[in-house]
Amino acid sequence: VSLELAVAAALFVGVLAYALFGGADFGSGFYDLTAGGSRRGAELRTQVDRSIGPVWEANHVWLIYVLVTWWTGFPESFAAAMSTLILPMLLALLGIVLRGAAFAFRKYAATLRQAQLFGAVFAGASLITPFFLGTVAGGIASGRVPATGRGDLWSSWLNPTSIFGGIIAVGTCAFLAGVFLVADAGRAGHDRLAAALRVRTLAVGVVTGVVVFAALLPLREDAPTLWAGLTGRALPLVALSAVAGAATLALLAVRRAAVARLTALAAVASVVSGWGVGQYPWLLVDEVRIAEAGGADATLAALLVAVGLAAVIVLPALTYLYVLTQSRAWAR
Amino acid sequence: MLEVLVTHLAQVEPEGLLPARQQMALSLGWHIVLACFGVAFPAMILLAHWRGVHRGDEVALGLAKRWAKCSAVLFAIGAVSGTVLSFEMGLLWPGLMGRFGDVLGLPFAFEGLSFFVEAIFLGIYLYGWGRMPPRRHLLMLLPMTVAGVFGTYCVVSVNAWMNFPTGFDIVDGEVVDVEPWAVLLSDQAFWQFLHMWIAAYMVVGFTVAAVYAVGMLRGRRDRHHRLGFTVPFVFASVAAVAQPFVGHFLGLRVADQQPAKLAAFELAVETERPSPLRIGGVLIDGEVRWALDIPVLGSVIARNSFLEPVQGLETIPADQQPPVNLTHLAFQSMVGIGTLLMLGVLLFWLARWRRRDLLEQRWFLRAAVVAAPLAVVALEAGWIATEVGRQPWVVYGVLRTSEAAGDNGWLWWLLGATAVLYTLLTIGAVVVLRSMARRWRAGEEDLPSPYGPQLADAARPEEVDR
């Protein structure tokens, strides 16, 4: 395994972790936004607060990890992608800022009116962030970011692959969040809330599943390289995502939300990995291969040391956080 | 003729340069205050919480609880405004990141690592009240505190590298022989880190102390306010006394490394041996006006010598000079405020040693309130001095800022939007934090969310809306 490939793998692990854990936090904004009036939605919004409150900042750091690993490991492609996709990047960034700030403000808001304002900002921002990050992924995967310099400011992210990428990102985030919220509400003994969330998560799951597979059709024309990968090397992952997604829906239907968390993670992980494996060996599709894009070898090696340290220091701490927050004692 | 042409070429700047610089200044200037809280606040909470748990001090425990809630708000906006900077590195400075990303990237990777640790244990700590054994809960602050310090070191080391580039060579315009660890391990990084770390304790210490000074001025003279003042003030005091020394040693390095910056700091238009200390003053049409010169002191302070001169601006080509007035005034504001704050804390502790309590004096409390914005101004002025003083370079002597910027004329719109956004966020944070303080004074302790489940069964809105 070359240094470049090892760093690219570490980078992709970050993308995957952000999609799964950051995604589940963003997705909860969908249920918050559609929870209804302040009286009817109070219980659900409190649950959202409980579920993502202790973890969202830690999950958010995966994004920082991805950015830093990218610019350190593959600096020229980072500069090219940032210059080309500056608009969706800025819009995603706006969402990130508004989501985090409004979430913290809402928790300590003094009046209902303030909480409503901050809550609407939090929930809306939670939806636009994954959408725009999805369009970024679509722009790269469809070969619209050139190796150096700048591609088209608009068509690089306003194209079929990007738009589907955005919708899929929102859908998978909402699906993951729904499964986690159902499990959290059930563990806390809020059975009515869990039942209401279950129905909505099932609906989100079905719609997202349909969109994911419908999106494959335009890919053939719009992103032929990715299409070839998805129908070739990455086909097992595509199949796995279908199976895991269906299993999640079935488990939710029979009220086994705790187990459904695992299958939901597997479903989304295989969709995201499908993209990664599908566009391999390209870093920027049709433009730069991973093997050609690496920075200095000494830096790549040092970066792997940092990643190794992260695995030793961060992963146990992160596990401890998840174990605590998913425990019964913390559910109340 | 050729010379004229070269100067002219140097002045052709990409459209995105000035707005990009302003954008970076705004987002960095806003974030740095919150970053200070991320670095220094956990240590203060740790001290208060430790007293609460190990000495059974209920007042201290109460302070720790409230500070933790405030930090939840401050750290959240600190985390997102820090993310803004991560994006902006690439969005605004493709010429820097594309060419030097693999030279300067490693410290950021380690900073990311410490940010992970901070965020994880922050989550555990904030939600751990009443859910964990008290002593273990207290321990959660330790990794946060350490990670904050280490993260500061990493980020500052990148800035140190921009001032004093190391760890690479340039052969035929290509960056070669990259040594990624060199950035992390340079002397310059150590001294700059020390300066920033101490500054963080000053900013947070004076700010938190000021909150309780206001309370005492309004007649709230209980132990809660005394302790709430004293804990952060102790941190601020140690920092304010140490800072001038660290600043002095850091300043001595500037003479060798960036003579143009030192000349601007000292407003040295011509090399004078020995150099005077020039207080105030503005450079207009090449002449210094309205300055107060103290002979020899400039050499003493800037060069640690009675004779060594401050190299004057006349020795530096015009296209390599920083904006002199802004650099000079920012630098002197920082030094002036820093000196004032040091004298202030010395006065307080001297009086205390002579058994006089200045907290009984309204003038001192007023001064303690003013110290908070002053500390923030000194922090901002310091960053303006070092960043503007490095211009026209982004990487000193290697890469001009104009070469790093992209070609985005419309960035002015982004700057306007960002200014609006950050103003709204500031208002939001102030409104929420003040409302928290108001409810605490009214006797509420837990601050339940107003949309909480009680809405579903009780008619609370009227009560809450009051």
Short mmCIF file of N, CA, C and O in Angstrom, two decimals, chain A residues 38-39 42 45-46 49 53-54 56-58 60-62 64 67-68 71-72 75-76 78-79 82-83 86 89-90 93 96-98 101 104-112 114-115 150 295-296 298-299 302 306 309 314 317-318 320-321 324 330 332, chain B residues 69 73 75-77 79-80 83-84 86-87 90-91 94 97-98 101-102 105-106 108-110 112-113 116 119-124 127-128 130-132 136 178 180-181 408 421 425 428-429 431-432 435-436 439 449-453 455 464-465:
data_model
loop_
_atom_site.label_atom_id
_atom_site.label_comp_id
_atom_site.label_asym_id
_atom_site.label_seq_id
_atom_site.Cartn_x
_atom_site.Cartn_y
_atom_site.Cartn_z
N SER A 38 -45.39 24.71 19.12
CA SER A 38 -44.47 24.60 20.27
C SER A 38 -45.02 23.65 21.33
O SER A 38 -44.26 23.01 22.04
N ARG A 39 -46.34 23.55 21.45
CA ARG A 39 -46.89 22.66 22.46
C ARG A 39 -46.79 21.20 22.02
O ARG A 39 -46.28 20.35 22.74
N ALA A 42 -43.09 19.98 21.72
CA ALA A 42 -42.18 20.18 22.86
C ALA A 42 -41.41 18.92 23.22
O ALA A 42 -40.20 18.95 23.42
N ARG A 45 -38.79 18.00 20.57
CA ARG A 45 -37.64 18.91 20.55
C ARG A 45 -36.75 18.70 21.78
O ARG A 45 -35.53 18.81 21.69
N THR A 46 -37.37 18.38 22.89
CA THR A 46 -36.57 18.07 24.08
C THR A 46 -35.73 16.82 23.83
O THR A 46 -34.57 16.74 24.24
N ASP A 49 -32.78 17.61 21.69
CA ASP A 49 -31.81 18.27 22.54
C ASP A 49 -30.98 17.27 23.34
O ASP A 49 -29.75 17.36 23.40
N GLY A 53 -27.25 16.83 22.06
CA GLY A 53 -26.54 17.79 22.91
C GLY A 53 -25.13 17.37 23.30
O GLY A 53 -24.17 18.11 23.06
N PRO A 54 -24.95 16.18 23.89
CA PRO A 54 -23.61 15.83 24.35
C PRO A 54 -22.65 15.44 23.23
O PRO A 54 -21.44 15.42 23.45
N TRP A 56 -22.81 16.45 19.60
CA TRP A 56 -22.70 17.10 18.28
C TRP A 56 -21.36 17.76 18.05
O TRP A 56 -20.82 17.73 16.94
N GLU A 57 -20.76 18.32 19.11
CA GLU A 57 -19.47 18.99 18.88
C GLU A 57 -18.38 17.99 18.54
O GLU A 57 -17.56 18.22 17.67
N ALA A 58 -18.39 16.85 19.24
CA ALA A 58 -17.39 15.82 18.95
C ALA A 58 -17.59 15.30 17.52
O ALA A 58 -16.62 15.14 16.76
N HIS A 60 -18.87 16.84 15.07
CA HIS A 60 -18.53 17.90 14.14
C HIS A 60 -17.04 17.91 13.81
O HIS A 60 -16.63 18.31 12.72
N VAL A 61 -16.21 17.46 14.76
CA VAL A 61 -14.76 17.53 14.55
C VAL A 61 -14.31 16.65 13.39
O VAL A 61 -13.27 16.89 12.78
N TRP A 62 -15.12 15.63 13.05
CA TRP A 62 -14.77 14.81 11.87
C TRP A 62 -14.61 15.67 10.63
O TRP A 62 -13.80 15.39 9.76
N ILE A 64 -13.54 18.78 10.53
CA ILE A 64 -12.23 19.43 10.64
C ILE A 64 -11.13 18.43 10.25
O ILE A 64 -10.20 18.76 9.52
N LEU A 67 -11.03 18.10 6.47
CA LEU A 67 -10.42 19.26 5.81
C LEU A 67 -8.91 19.26 5.99
O LEU A 67 -8.15 19.45 5.04
N VAL A 68 -8.49 19.05 7.24
CA VAL A 68 -7.06 19.13 7.55
C VAL A 68 -6.29 18.02 6.85
O VAL A 68 -5.22 18.25 6.26
N TRP A 71 -6.09 18.94 3.09
CA TRP A 71 -5.15 19.97 2.63
C TRP A 71 -3.70 19.62 2.95
O TRP A 71 -2.79 20.07 2.26
N THR A 72 -3.49 18.80 3.98
CA THR A 72 -2.12 18.41 4.29
C THR A 72 -1.65 17.30 3.35
O THR A 72 -0.52 17.33 2.86
N PRO A 75 -2.62 18.74 -1.11
CA PRO A 75 -2.87 20.19 -1.08
C PRO A 75 -3.41 20.77 -2.39
O PRO A 75 -4.33 21.59 -2.36
N GLU A 76 -2.86 20.33 -3.56
CA GLU A 76 -3.29 20.98 -4.79
C GLU A 76 -4.73 20.67 -5.12
O GLU A 76 -5.49 21.53 -5.57
N PHE A 78 -7.00 20.01 -2.97
CA PHE A 78 -7.80 20.76 -2.00
C PHE A 78 -8.03 22.19 -2.48
O PHE A 78 -9.16 22.68 -2.49
N ALA A 79 -6.94 22.83 -2.93
CA ALA A 79 -7.06 24.21 -3.42
C ALA A 79 -7.99 24.26 -4.63
O ALA A 79 -8.84 25.15 -4.74
N MET A 82 -11.65 23.69 -3.46
CA MET A 82 -12.16 24.84 -2.71
C MET A 82 -12.42 26.02 -3.63
O MET A 82 -13.41 26.73 -3.47
N SER A 83 -11.54 26.25 -4.61
CA SER A 83 -11.76 27.37 -5.53
C SER A 83 -12.99 27.12 -6.40
O SER A 83 -13.79 28.01 -6.64
N ILE A 86 -16.51 26.90 -4.31
CA ILE A 86 -16.55 27.89 -3.23
C ILE A 86 -17.99 28.21 -2.82
O ILE A 86 -18.28 28.38 -1.63
N MET A 89 -19.62 25.36 -0.78
CA MET A 89 -18.84 25.28 0.46
C MET A 89 -19.26 26.39 1.42
O MET A 89 -19.45 26.16 2.62
N LEU A 90 -19.40 27.61 0.88
CA LEU A 90 -19.79 28.73 1.74
C LEU A 90 -21.20 28.54 2.29
O LEU A 90 -21.48 28.85 3.45
N LEU A 93 -21.08 26.03 4.95
CA LEU A 93 -20.45 26.65 6.12
C LEU A 93 -21.45 27.53 6.87
O LEU A 93 -21.50 27.51 8.10
N ILE A 96 -23.49 25.31 8.88
CA ILE A 96 -22.77 24.78 10.04
C ILE A 96 -22.75 25.81 11.17
O ILE A 96 -23.00 25.48 12.33
N VAL A 97 -22.46 27.06 10.81
CA VAL A 97 -22.38 28.12 11.82
C VAL A 97 -23.75 28.33 12.47
O VAL A 97 -23.88 28.37 13.70
N LEU A 98 -24.79 28.44 11.63
CA LEU A 98 -26.11 28.72 12.17
C LEU A 98 -26.62 27.54 13.00
O LEU A 98 -27.24 27.72 14.05
N ALA A 101 -24.62 27.42 16.48
CA ALA A 101 -24.91 28.56 17.35
C ALA A 101 -26.36 28.52 17.82
O ALA A 101 -26.65 28.64 19.02
N ALA A 104 -27.13 25.88 20.52
CA ALA A 104 -26.70 26.26 21.87
C ALA A 104 -27.59 27.38 22.43
O ALA A 104 -27.95 27.36 23.61
N PHE A 105 -27.93 28.34 21.57
CA PHE A 105 -28.77 29.45 22.03
C PHE A 105 -30.15 28.95 22.46
O PHE A 105 -30.71 29.39 23.44
N ARG A 106 -30.71 28.03 21.68
CA ARG A 106 -32.07 27.57 21.99
C ARG A 106 -32.11 26.89 23.35
O ARG A 106 -33.06 27.07 24.11
N LYS A 107 -31.07 26.12 23.63
CA LYS A 107 -31.09 25.37 24.89
C LYS A 107 -31.23 26.30 26.09
O LYS A 107 -31.86 25.95 27.08
N TYR A 108 -30.61 27.48 26.01
CA TYR A 108 -30.63 28.37 27.16
C TYR A 108 -31.48 29.61 26.92
O TYR A 108 -31.37 30.59 27.65
N ALA A 109 -32.33 29.58 25.89
CA ALA A 109 -33.19 30.73 25.62
C ALA A 109 -34.13 30.97 26.79
O ALA A 109 -34.58 30.04 27.44
N ALA A 110 -34.40 32.26 27.05
CA ALA A 110 -35.21 32.58 28.22
C ALA A 110 -36.70 32.48 27.92
O ALA A 110 -37.49 32.12 28.79
N THR A 111 -37.10 32.83 26.73
CA THR A 111 -38.53 32.87 26.43
C THR A 111 -38.86 31.90 25.31
O THR A 111 -37.99 31.50 24.53
N LEU A 112 -40.14 31.57 25.25
CA LEU A 112 -40.59 30.65 24.22
C LEU A 112 -40.36 31.24 22.84
O LEU A 112 -39.95 30.55 21.91
N GLN A 114 -38.05 33.34 21.81
CA GLN A 114 -36.63 33.19 21.42
C GLN A 114 -36.33 31.75 21.03
O GLN A 114 -35.65 31.49 20.04
N ALA A 115 -36.85 30.83 21.84
CA ALA A 115 -36.57 29.42 21.56
C ALA A 115 -37.14 29.03 20.20
O ALA A 115 -36.52 28.24 19.46
N ARG A 150 -9.38 26.56 -11.57
CA ARG A 150 -10.76 26.60 -11.12
C ARG A 150 -11.72 26.13 -12.22
O ARG A 150 -11.60 26.55 -13.36
N GLY A 295 0.98 15.08 -1.36
CA GLY A 295 1.99 16.07 -1.04
C GLY A 295 3.32 15.37 -0.78
O GLY A 295 3.51 14.22 -1.19
N ALA A 296 4.23 16.06 -0.10
CA ALA A 296 5.55 15.49 0.18
C ALA A 296 5.42 14.18 0.96
O ALA A 296 4.57 14.06 1.84
N ALA A 298 7.35 12.90 3.21
CA ALA A 298 7.60 13.07 4.64
C ALA A 298 6.32 13.51 5.35
O ALA A 298 6.01 13.08 6.46
N THR A 299 5.55 14.39 4.68
CA THR A 299 4.32 14.88 5.27
C THR A 299 3.27 13.77 5.34
O THR A 299 2.57 13.64 6.34
N ALA A 302 4.15 11.60 8.20
CA ALA A 302 3.85 12.26 9.47
C ALA A 302 2.35 12.30 9.72
O ALA A 302 1.89 12.14 10.86
N ALA A 306 -0.01 11.04 12.89
CA ALA A 306 -1.10 11.78 13.56
C ALA A 306 -2.38 10.96 13.56
O ALA A 306 -3.10 10.91 14.56
N LEU A 309 -2.06 8.27 16.16
CA LEU A 309 -2.27 8.83 17.50
C LEU A 309 -3.76 9.09 17.75
O LEU A 309 -4.28 8.84 18.84
N VAL A 314 -8.21 9.30 20.45
CA VAL A 314 -9.57 9.80 20.23
C VAL A 314 -10.60 8.67 20.27
O VAL A 314 -11.66 8.82 20.87
N ALA A 317 -11.80 7.58 23.71
CA ALA A 317 -12.57 8.66 24.33
C ALA A 317 -13.95 8.77 23.69
O ALA A 317 -14.97 8.94 24.36
N LEU A 318 -13.96 8.66 22.37
CA LEU A 318 -15.22 8.76 21.64
C LEU A 318 -16.14 7.60 22.02
O LEU A 318 -17.36 7.79 22.22
N TYR A 320 -16.13 6.03 24.84
CA TYR A 320 -16.61 6.31 26.19
C TYR A 320 -17.81 7.27 26.14
O TYR A 320 -18.83 7.05 26.80
N LEU A 321 -17.69 8.32 25.31
CA LEU A 321 -18.79 9.28 25.16
C LEU A 321 -20.06 8.58 24.67
O LEU A 321 -21.15 8.79 25.22
N LEU A 324 -21.58 6.25 27.31
CA LEU A 324 -22.30 7.01 28.33
C LEU A 324 -23.64 7.51 27.80
O LEU A 324 -24.68 7.31 28.43
N TRP A 330 -28.08 7.72 31.39
CA TRP A 330 -28.05 9.04 30.78
C TRP A 330 -29.31 9.35 29.99
O TRP A 330 -29.45 10.44 29.44
N ARG A 332 -32.37 9.52 31.02
CA ARG A 332 -33.40 10.31 31.70
C ARG A 332 -33.14 11.80 31.55
O ARG A 332 -32.06 12.24 31.27
N LYS B 69 -22.32 26.09 32.21
CA LYS B 69 -23.43 26.39 31.30
C LYS B 69 -23.06 27.52 30.35
O LYS B 69 -23.39 27.47 29.16
N VAL B 73 -22.46 27.64 25.79
CA VAL B 73 -22.83 28.61 24.75
C VAL B 73 -21.58 29.12 24.03
O VAL B 73 -21.50 29.13 22.80
N PHE B 75 -18.48 27.85 23.85
CA PHE B 75 -17.72 26.86 23.10
C PHE B 75 -18.42 26.49 21.81
O PHE B 75 -17.78 26.17 20.80
N ALA B 76 -19.76 26.51 21.83
CA ALA B 76 -20.49 26.17 20.60
C ALA B 76 -20.18 27.18 19.50
O ALA B 76 -19.83 26.80 18.38
N ILE B 77 -20.28 28.48 19.84
CA ILE B 77 -19.99 29.45 18.78
C ILE B 77 -18.48 29.50 18.49
O ILE B 77 -18.08 29.81 17.38
N ALA B 79 -16.62 26.77 18.40
CA ALA B 79 -16.37 25.63 17.51
C ALA B 79 -16.77 25.97 16.08
O ALA B 79 -16.03 25.68 15.13
N VAL B 80 -17.92 26.61 15.91
CA VAL B 80 -18.35 26.86 14.53
C VAL B 80 -17.54 27.99 13.89
O VAL B 80 -17.23 27.94 12.70
N THR B 83 -14.44 26.55 12.65
CA THR B 83 -14.66 25.83 11.40
C THR B 83 -14.64 26.79 10.21
O THR B 83 -14.13 26.46 9.14
N VAL B 84 -15.19 27.99 10.42
CA VAL B 84 -15.15 29.01 9.37
C VAL B 84 -13.71 29.22 8.92
O VAL B 84 -13.42 29.26 7.72
N SER B 86 -11.18 27.12 9.13
CA SER B 86 -10.69 25.96 8.38
C SER B 86 -11.09 26.05 6.92
O SER B 86 -10.30 25.79 6.02
N PHE B 87 -12.35 26.41 6.68
CA PHE B 87 -12.82 26.55 5.30
C PHE B 87 -12.09 27.69 4.61
O PHE B 87 -11.67 27.58 3.46
N GLY B 90 -8.75 27.45 2.69
CA GLY B 90 -8.78 27.02 1.30
C GLY B 90 -9.54 27.97 0.40
O GLY B 90 -9.14 28.22 -0.73
N LEU B 91 -10.66 28.50 0.90
CA LEU B 91 -11.52 29.32 0.05
C LEU B 91 -10.87 30.65 -0.29
O LEU B 91 -10.99 31.14 -1.41
N PRO B 94 -6.15 29.95 -1.80
CA PRO B 94 -5.75 28.75 -2.55
C PRO B 94 -4.25 28.74 -2.88
O PRO B 94 -3.62 27.69 -2.90
N MET B 97 -2.51 27.39 0.33
CA MET B 97 -2.78 26.00 0.68
C MET B 97 -2.32 25.05 -0.41
O MET B 97 -1.84 23.96 -0.14
N GLY B 98 -2.51 25.44 -1.67
CA GLY B 98 -2.11 24.56 -2.77
C GLY B 98 -0.61 24.31 -2.78
O GLY B 98 -0.15 23.20 -2.97
N GLY B 101 0.38 23.54 1.56
CA GLY B 101 -0.49 22.73 2.43
C GLY B 101 0.27 21.61 3.12
O GLY B 101 0.07 21.35 4.31
N ASP B 102 1.18 20.95 2.38
CA ASP B 102 1.88 19.81 3.00
C ASP B 102 3.04 20.27 3.88
O ASP B 102 3.61 19.47 4.61
N GLY B 105 0.67 21.75 7.14
CA GLY B 105 -0.55 21.02 7.52
C GLY B 105 -0.47 20.22 8.81
O GLY B 105 -1.46 20.12 9.54
N LEU B 106 0.71 19.67 9.10
CA LEU B 106 0.79 18.72 10.21
C LEU B 106 0.32 19.30 11.55
O LEU B 106 -0.45 18.66 12.26
N PHE B 108 -1.89 21.43 12.06
CA PHE B 108 -3.35 21.47 12.04
C PHE B 108 -3.93 20.09 12.33
O PHE B 108 -4.98 19.97 12.95
N ALA B 109 -3.25 19.05 11.84
CA ALA B 109 -3.73 17.71 12.12
C ALA B 109 -3.71 17.46 13.63
O ALA B 109 -4.66 16.90 14.19
N PHE B 110 -2.64 17.90 14.29
CA PHE B 110 -2.57 17.70 15.74
C PHE B 110 -3.56 18.61 16.47
O PHE B 110 -4.10 18.25 17.52
N GLY B 112 -6.44 19.36 15.26
CA GLY B 112 -7.70 18.65 15.10
C GLY B 112 -7.84 17.57 16.16
O GLY B 112 -8.91 17.38 16.76
N LEU B 113 -6.72 16.88 16.41
CA LEU B 113 -6.73 15.83 17.43
C LEU B 113 -7.10 16.40 18.80
O LEU B 113 -7.94 15.85 19.52
N PHE B 116 -10.71 17.32 19.00
CA PHE B 116 -11.51 16.12 19.24
C PHE B 116 -11.63 15.86 20.74
O PHE B 116 -12.72 15.68 21.29
N ALA B 119 -13.76 18.45 22.53
CA ALA B 119 -15.19 18.35 22.25
C ALA B 119 -15.82 17.14 22.93
O ALA B 119 -16.92 17.20 23.47
N ILE B 120 -15.07 16.03 22.95
CA ILE B 120 -15.60 14.81 23.56
C ILE B 120 -15.81 15.03 25.07
O ILE B 120 -16.89 14.78 25.61
N PHE B 121 -14.77 15.54 25.73
CA PHE B 121 -14.88 15.68 27.18
C PHE B 121 -15.76 16.86 27.58
O PHE B 121 -16.35 16.85 28.66
N LEU B 122 -15.89 17.84 26.70
CA LEU B 122 -16.86 18.90 26.96
C LEU B 122 -18.27 18.32 27.01
O LEU B 122 -19.05 18.60 27.93
N GLY B 123 -18.58 17.47 26.03
CA GLY B 123 -19.90 16.83 26.01
C GLY B 123 -20.14 16.03 27.28
O GLY B 123 -21.20 16.14 27.91
N ILE B 124 -19.14 15.25 27.67
CA ILE B 124 -19.30 14.43 28.87
C ILE B 124 -19.46 15.32 30.10
O ILE B 124 -20.33 15.11 30.95
N TYR B 127 -22.94 17.33 30.26
CA TYR B 127 -24.11 16.51 30.53
C TYR B 127 -23.89 15.55 31.70
O TYR B 127 -24.76 14.77 32.04
N GLY B 128 -22.69 15.62 32.29
CA GLY B 128 -22.36 14.68 33.36
C GLY B 128 -22.84 15.10 34.75
O GLY B 128 -22.81 14.30 35.68
N GLY B 130 -24.67 15.35 37.88
CA GLY B 130 -25.71 14.51 38.44
C GLY B 130 -25.84 13.15 37.79
O GLY B 130 -26.66 12.34 38.19
N ARG B 131 -25.04 12.90 36.75
CA ARG B 131 -25.14 11.60 36.09
C ARG B 131 -23.87 10.76 36.29
O ARG B 131 -23.81 9.62 35.85
N MET B 132 -22.85 11.36 36.90
CA MET B 132 -21.59 10.64 37.12
C MET B 132 -21.17 10.83 38.57
O MET B 132 -21.57 11.79 39.21
N ARG B 136 -15.16 11.65 39.50
CA ARG B 136 -14.84 11.30 38.12
C ARG B 136 -15.30 12.43 37.18
O ARG B 136 -14.64 12.76 36.21
N VAL B 178 10.54 18.86 2.04
CA VAL B 178 9.60 19.25 3.09
C VAL B 178 9.86 18.45 4.36
O VAL B 178 9.98 17.22 4.32
N PRO B 180 7.91 18.16 7.66
CA PRO B 180 6.66 18.60 8.31
C PRO B 180 6.81 18.85 9.81
O PRO B 180 6.11 19.70 10.35
N TRP B 181 7.72 18.12 10.48
CA TRP B 181 7.83 18.28 11.94
C TRP B 181 8.49 19.60 12.31
O TRP B 181 8.33 20.07 13.44
N ASN B 408 -11.48 36.53 -6.62
CA ASN B 408 -12.92 36.64 -6.35
C ASN B 408 -13.31 38.08 -6.03
O ASN B 408 -13.26 38.49 -4.89
N LEU B 421 -23.85 38.47 9.79
CA LEU B 421 -24.02 37.20 10.50
C LEU B 421 -23.36 37.25 11.88
O LEU B 421 -23.96 36.87 12.90
N LEU B 425 -24.94 36.90 15.58
CA LEU B 425 -24.49 35.88 16.52
C LEU B 425 -24.05 36.51 17.84
O LEU B 425 -24.32 35.98 18.92
N GLY B 428 -27.13 37.46 19.66
CA GLY B 428 -27.74 36.24 20.20
C GLY B 428 -27.04 35.77 21.45
O GLY B 428 -27.67 35.48 22.48
N ALA B 429 -25.70 35.71 21.40
CA ALA B 429 -24.94 35.22 22.55
C ALA B 429 -25.13 36.14 23.76
O ALA B 429 -25.33 35.67 24.88
N VAL B 431 -27.66 38.21 24.39
CA VAL B 431 -29.04 38.10 24.90
C VAL B 431 -29.20 36.84 25.75
O VAL B 431 -29.73 36.87 26.86
N VAL B 432 -28.68 35.72 25.22
CA VAL B 432 -28.86 34.45 25.94
C VAL B 432 -28.07 34.46 27.25
O VAL B 432 -28.60 34.10 28.32
N SER B 435 -29.68 36.68 29.79
CA SER B 435 -30.93 36.11 30.32
C SER B 435 -30.62 34.99 31.31
O SER B 435 -31.33 34.79 32.29
N MET B 436 -29.52 34.28 31.07
CA MET B 436 -29.13 33.23 32.01
C MET B 436 -28.79 33.86 33.36
O MET B 436 -29.24 33.40 34.42
N ARG B 439 -31.93 35.01 35.17
CA ARG B 439 -32.70 33.93 35.79
C ARG B 439 -31.98 33.36 37.01
O ARG B 439 -32.60 32.97 37.98
N SER B 449 -35.26 24.37 29.33
CA SER B 449 -35.61 25.01 28.07
C SER B 449 -37.07 25.42 28.10
O SER B 449 -37.91 24.68 28.60
N PRO B 450 -37.39 26.57 27.53
CA PRO B 450 -38.76 27.05 27.58
C PRO B 450 -39.73 26.19 26.77
O PRO B 450 -40.93 26.27 26.96
N TYR B 451 -39.19 25.37 25.85
CA TYR B 451 -40.08 24.52 25.06
C TYR B 451 -40.16 23.13 25.66
O TYR B 451 -40.62 22.21 25.03
N GLY B 452 -39.65 22.98 26.89
CA GLY B 452 -39.59 21.66 27.52
C GLY B 452 -40.96 21.05 27.71
O GLY B 452 -41.97 21.67 27.45
N PRO B 453 -41.00 19.80 28.19
CA PRO B 453 -42.25 19.05 28.27
C PRO B 453 -43.29 19.72 29.17
O PRO B 453 -44.48 19.46 29.02
N LEU B 455 -44.40 22.41 28.89
CA LEU B 455 -45.33 23.11 28.01
C LEU B 455 -46.54 22.25 27.71
O LEU B 455 -47.66 22.74 27.59
N VAL B 464 -43.06 32.24 31.89
CA VAL B 464 -41.73 32.28 31.31
C VAL B 464 -41.51 33.59 30.54
O VAL B 464 -40.43 34.13 30.54
N ASP B 465 -42.57 34.07 29.92
CA ASP B 465 -42.43 35.24 29.06
C ASP B 465 -42.15 36.53 29.82
O ASP B 465 -41.78 37.52 29.22
#
